[in-house]
Amino acid sequence: DQQVKQNSPSLSVQEGRISILNCDYTNSMFDYFLWYKKYPAEGPTFLISISSIKDKNEDGRFTVFLNKSAKHLSLHIVPSQPGDSAVYFCAASFRPRLQGAQKLVFGQGTRLTINP
Amino acid sequence: DTAVSQTPKYLVTQMGNDKSIKCEQNLGHDTMYWYKQDSKKFLKIMFSYNNKELIINETVPNRFSPKSPDKAHLNLHINSLELGDSAVYFCASSQDRLIRTGLHRGYTFGSGTRLTVV
């Protein structure tokens, strides 16, 4: 039962244009949502996060939007640059028990390619 | 000065062997994790340790045993390796106190260990 899904395995965007990566989730207990970026042969690196009580968070060229009613979030990158080419993972966190450990659940990733 | 380091980076071994993957973090974090990236590319949590205490143990075969000698290290030992164990294993760490206060930057990951069982 996959609680976080990224339905697009790949996305190709022209340099300078906007890249939009999408993510859907099923668990209403998630309290934070995060995006990670991964280059080949490296571990995922944190990009941006958003609390479940907000609907938008912006950091430079990166903006994450959260639509709780639709259980959907998206990452916008504008303008897209060649260095943005990577796999992007959506992740969601929750704490199953109040004093217990935080759990981070990942989607399967979307490979973004920025074309010159 | 790598924050989370895993060794080895690549591991090729035969079925039935026992192997270990080591992980160390120098960030002063109190919680460490092992994740497995399977053939479908999902990253799935296996174990989590907080201050050397096991706090998350997902449905993982008993052949997998994590060991945390101190809060900077979390090693993964795998007995009787099977073909299905082939995957990329990622170690990660976090400061749980920061997550609780809302300074949520998730986890810091190592670069992964690609395990191939032949």
Short mmCIF file of C-alpha atoms in Angstrom, two decimals:
data_model
loop_
_atom_site.label_atom_id
_atom_site.label_comp_id
_atom_site.label_asym_id
_atom_site.label_seq_id
_atom_site.Cartn_x
_atom_site.Cartn_y
_atom_site.Cartn_z
CA ASP A 1 0.00 0.00 0.00
CA GLN A 2 1.90 2.99 -1.31
CA GLN A 3 0.89 6.09 0.65
CA VAL A 4 2.88 8.54 -1.48
CA LYS A 5 2.76 8.31 -5.27
CA GLN A 6 4.48 10.11 -8.08
CA ASN A 7 2.66 8.98 -11.20
CA SER A 8 5.04 10.48 -13.74
CA PRO A 9 8.28 8.50 -13.93
CA SER A 10 9.88 11.12 -16.14
CA LEU A 11 9.48 14.71 -17.29
CA SER A 12 11.34 16.66 -19.97
CA VAL A 13 11.37 20.50 -19.92
CA GLN A 14 13.06 23.18 -21.97
CA GLU A 15 15.68 25.28 -20.20
CA GLY A 16 14.16 28.52 -18.89
CA ARG A 17 10.64 27.12 -18.74
CA ILE A 18 8.70 25.99 -15.67
CA SER A 19 9.02 22.42 -14.40
CA ILE A 20 6.05 21.05 -12.46
CA LEU A 21 6.43 17.81 -10.55
CA ASN A 22 3.38 16.23 -8.96
CA CYS A 23 2.76 14.02 -5.97
CA ASP A 24 -0.36 12.43 -4.46
CA TYR A 25 -0.80 10.96 -1.01
CA THR A 26 -3.42 8.98 0.86
CA ASN A 27 -2.63 9.34 4.59
CA SER A 28 -4.32 12.36 6.19
CA MET A 29 -1.99 12.01 9.23
CA PHE A 30 1.00 13.40 7.32
CA ASP A 31 2.17 16.62 8.96
CA TYR A 32 5.04 17.64 6.68
CA PHE A 33 5.77 17.16 3.03
CA LEU A 34 9.24 17.33 1.56
CA TRP A 35 10.96 17.24 -1.80
CA TYR A 36 14.34 15.64 -2.28
CA LYS A 37 16.65 15.80 -5.25
CA LYS A 38 18.90 12.91 -6.22
CA TYR A 39 21.82 12.75 -8.61
CA PRO A 40 23.19 9.39 -9.84
CA ALA A 41 25.39 7.54 -7.32
CA GLU A 42 24.49 10.03 -4.59
CA GLY A 43 21.98 10.01 -1.77
CA PRO A 44 18.83 12.16 -1.86
CA THR A 45 19.38 15.74 -0.70
CA PHE A 46 16.73 17.92 0.91
CA LEU A 47 15.27 20.61 -1.32
CA ILE A 48 12.19 22.18 0.25
CA SER A 49 9.41 21.30 2.70
CA ILE A 50 5.95 22.46 3.62
CA SER A 51 3.89 22.05 6.76
CA SER A 52 0.44 20.52 6.38
CA ILE A 53 -1.07 23.74 7.76
CA LYS A 54 0.24 25.80 4.87
CA ASP A 55 -0.58 25.77 1.18
CA LYS A 56 2.56 27.31 -0.27
CA ASN A 57 6.25 27.59 0.51
CA GLU A 58 8.79 29.34 -1.67
CA ASP A 59 12.57 29.19 -1.70
CA GLY A 60 14.26 30.93 -4.60
CA ARG A 61 13.36 29.17 -7.84
CA PHE A 62 11.52 26.41 -5.98
CA THR A 63 7.91 26.60 -4.80
CA VAL A 64 5.88 23.81 -3.26
CA PHE A 65 2.08 23.93 -3.31
CA LEU A 66 -0.12 21.80 -1.09
CA ASN A 67 -3.79 21.05 -1.77
CA LYS A 68 -4.98 19.14 1.29
CA SER A 69 -8.51 18.58 0.06
CA ALA A 70 -7.14 16.86 -3.04
CA LYS A 71 -4.26 15.24 -1.12
CA HIS A 72 -1.94 16.60 -3.76
CA LEU A 73 1.27 18.56 -3.78
CA SER A 74 3.45 19.92 -6.51
CA LEU A 75 6.93 21.33 -6.91
CA HIS A 76 7.45 24.22 -9.31
CA ILE A 77 10.90 25.10 -10.58
CA VAL A 78 11.17 28.33 -12.49
CA PRO A 79 13.20 29.03 -14.48
CA SER A 80 14.47 25.50 -15.06
CA GLN A 81 18.23 25.09 -15.44
CA PRO A 82 20.33 22.21 -16.80
CA GLY A 83 21.67 21.55 -13.29
CA ASP A 84 18.12 20.77 -12.18
CA SER A 85 18.26 17.51 -14.16
CA ALA A 86 17.94 14.82 -11.47
CA VAL A 87 15.43 12.46 -9.89
CA TYR A 88 13.00 14.24 -7.56
CA PHE A 89 11.41 12.37 -4.67
CA CYS A 90 8.30 13.51 -2.88
CA ALA A 91 8.18 12.49 0.80
CA ALA A 92 5.72 12.84 3.66
CA SER A 93 6.30 12.55 7.37
CA PHE A 94 4.13 11.67 10.33
CA ARG A 95 4.51 10.45 13.86
CA PRO A 96 2.44 7.26 14.36
CA ARG A 97 2.58 7.67 18.15
CA LEU A 98 2.78 11.03 19.94
CA GLN A 99 6.18 10.40 21.54
CA GLY A 100 7.33 7.91 18.98
CA ALA A 101 9.60 8.18 16.00
CA GLN A 102 8.93 10.33 12.97
CA LYS A 103 8.43 8.27 9.82
CA LEU A 104 9.30 9.54 6.36
CA VAL A 105 7.48 7.88 3.46
CA PHE A 106 8.77 8.37 -0.09
CA GLY A 107 7.27 8.28 -3.54
CA GLN A 108 9.04 6.45 -6.34
CA GLY A 109 10.59 9.55 -7.88
CA THR A 110 10.30 11.49 -11.14
CA ARG A 111 13.29 11.87 -13.43
CA LEU A 112 13.47 15.48 -14.61
CA THR A 113 15.52 16.31 -17.70
CA ILE A 114 16.16 19.92 -18.63
CA ASN A 115 16.95 20.34 -22.32
CA PRO A 116 19.16 23.21 -23.51
CA ASP B 1 34.14 15.89 6.11
CA THR B 2 31.25 13.87 4.68
CA ALA B 3 28.14 14.20 6.84
CA VAL B 4 26.76 10.65 6.43
CA SER B 5 29.18 8.09 5.06
CA GLN B 6 28.48 4.50 4.08
CA THR B 7 30.90 1.74 3.24
CA PRO B 8 31.24 -0.03 0.94
CA LYS B 9 29.74 1.86 -1.99
CA TYR B 10 29.42 -1.33 -4.04
CA LEU B 11 29.09 -4.89 -2.81
CA VAL B 12 28.85 -7.98 -5.02
CA THR B 13 28.47 -11.28 -3.21
CA GLN B 14 27.14 -14.78 -3.64
CA MET B 15 23.86 -16.15 -2.34
CA GLY B 16 24.10 -17.52 1.17
CA ASN B 17 26.92 -15.23 2.28
CA ASP B 18 26.79 -12.89 5.28
CA LYS B 19 27.73 -9.24 4.76
CA SER B 20 27.75 -5.94 6.63
CA ILE B 21 27.28 -2.34 5.55
CA LYS B 22 28.62 0.39 7.80
CA CYS B 23 27.26 3.88 8.36
CA GLU B 24 28.64 6.81 10.28
CA GLN B 25 27.35 10.37 10.72
CA ASN B 26 29.30 13.34 12.07
CA LEU B 27 26.35 15.73 12.34
CA GLY B 28 25.60 15.08 16.00
CA HIS B 29 22.15 13.75 15.05
CA ASP B 30 20.32 11.53 17.51
CA THR B 31 18.42 9.32 15.06
CA MET B 32 19.68 7.08 12.27
CA TYR B 33 17.86 5.05 9.62
CA TRP B 34 18.30 2.38 6.99
CA TYR B 35 16.28 2.67 3.78
CA LYS B 36 16.09 0.23 0.88
CA GLN B 37 15.53 1.39 -2.68
CA ASP B 38 13.99 -1.53 -4.50
CA SER B 39 13.79 -2.34 -8.21
CA LYS B 40 10.69 -0.14 -8.55
CA LYS B 41 12.72 2.78 -7.14
CA PHE B 42 10.64 3.19 -3.99
CA LEU B 43 12.64 4.23 -0.92
CA LYS B 44 11.31 2.17 1.98
CA ILE B 45 12.31 2.44 5.60
CA MET B 46 13.74 -0.66 7.23
CA PHE B 47 14.98 0.43 10.66
CA SER B 48 15.39 3.50 12.82
CA TYR B 49 17.53 4.00 15.92
CA ASN B 50 17.29 6.89 18.35
CA ASN B 51 20.23 7.22 20.76
CA LYS B 52 21.19 3.58 20.14
CA GLU B 53 17.65 2.34 20.77
CA LEU B 54 15.62 0.60 18.05
CA ILE B 55 12.45 2.64 17.49
CA ILE B 56 11.24 1.57 14.05
CA ASN B 57 11.41 -1.96 12.74
CA GLU B 58 9.39 -2.41 9.59
CA THR B 59 8.50 -5.79 8.15
CA VAL B 60 12.01 -6.90 7.36
CA PRO B 61 13.26 -10.52 7.38
CA ASN B 62 15.13 -11.61 10.50
CA ARG B 63 18.21 -12.07 8.32
CA PHE B 64 18.63 -8.29 8.54
CA SER B 65 20.01 -7.08 11.85
CA PRO B 66 20.94 -3.47 12.58
CA LYS B 67 23.53 -2.68 15.21
CA SER B 68 24.20 0.71 16.77
CA PRO B 69 27.36 0.76 18.90
CA ASP B 70 26.89 4.49 19.54
CA LYS B 71 24.60 7.20 18.25
CA ALA B 72 27.01 8.13 15.44
CA HIS B 73 27.02 4.64 13.92
CA LEU B 74 24.36 2.33 12.56
CA ASN B 75 25.56 -0.81 10.81
CA LEU B 76 23.45 -3.28 8.86
CA HIS B 77 24.30 -6.97 8.93
CA ILE B 78 22.63 -9.35 6.50
CA ASN B 79 22.77 -13.12 6.94
CA SER B 80 22.20 -15.76 4.25
CA LEU B 81 21.92 -13.28 1.40
CA GLU B 82 19.24 -13.95 -1.24
CA LEU B 83 18.86 -12.74 -4.82
CA GLY B 84 15.94 -10.52 -3.75
CA ASP B 85 18.20 -8.60 -1.38
CA SER B 86 19.85 -6.92 -4.37
CA ALA B 87 19.06 -3.22 -4.03
CA VAL B 88 20.56 0.11 -3.06
CA TYR B 89 20.66 0.62 0.69
CA PHE B 90 20.72 4.17 2.07
CA CYS B 91 21.68 5.22 5.54
CA ALA B 92 20.27 8.51 6.87
CA SER B 93 20.27 10.58 10.04
CA SER B 94 18.16 13.32 11.58
CA GLN B 95 17.88 15.43 14.69
CA ASP B 96 14.49 14.47 16.06
CA ARG B 97 14.34 17.57 18.28
CA LEU B 98 14.47 19.82 15.21
CA ILE B 99 11.72 17.87 13.51
CA ARG B 100 9.51 18.22 16.58
CA THR B 101 10.01 22.01 16.66
CA GLY B 102 8.94 22.32 13.05
CA LEU B 103 12.37 22.96 11.56
CA HIS B 104 11.71 20.11 9.26
CA ARG B 105 14.52 19.47 6.82
CA GLY B 106 13.97 15.76 6.76
CA TYR B 107 16.92 13.46 6.81
CA THR B 108 20.51 13.67 5.65
CA PHE B 109 21.31 10.68 3.47
CA GLY B 110 24.48 8.82 2.70
CA SER B 111 25.39 8.13 -0.92
CA GLY B 112 24.09 4.56 -0.84
CA THR B 113 25.48 1.02 -1.06
CA ARG B 114 24.60 -0.93 -4.18
CA LEU B 115 24.31 -4.58 -3.14
CA THR B 116 24.26 -7.22 -5.86
CA VAL B 117 23.66 -10.82 -4.91
CA VAL B 118 24.62 -13.36 -7.58
#
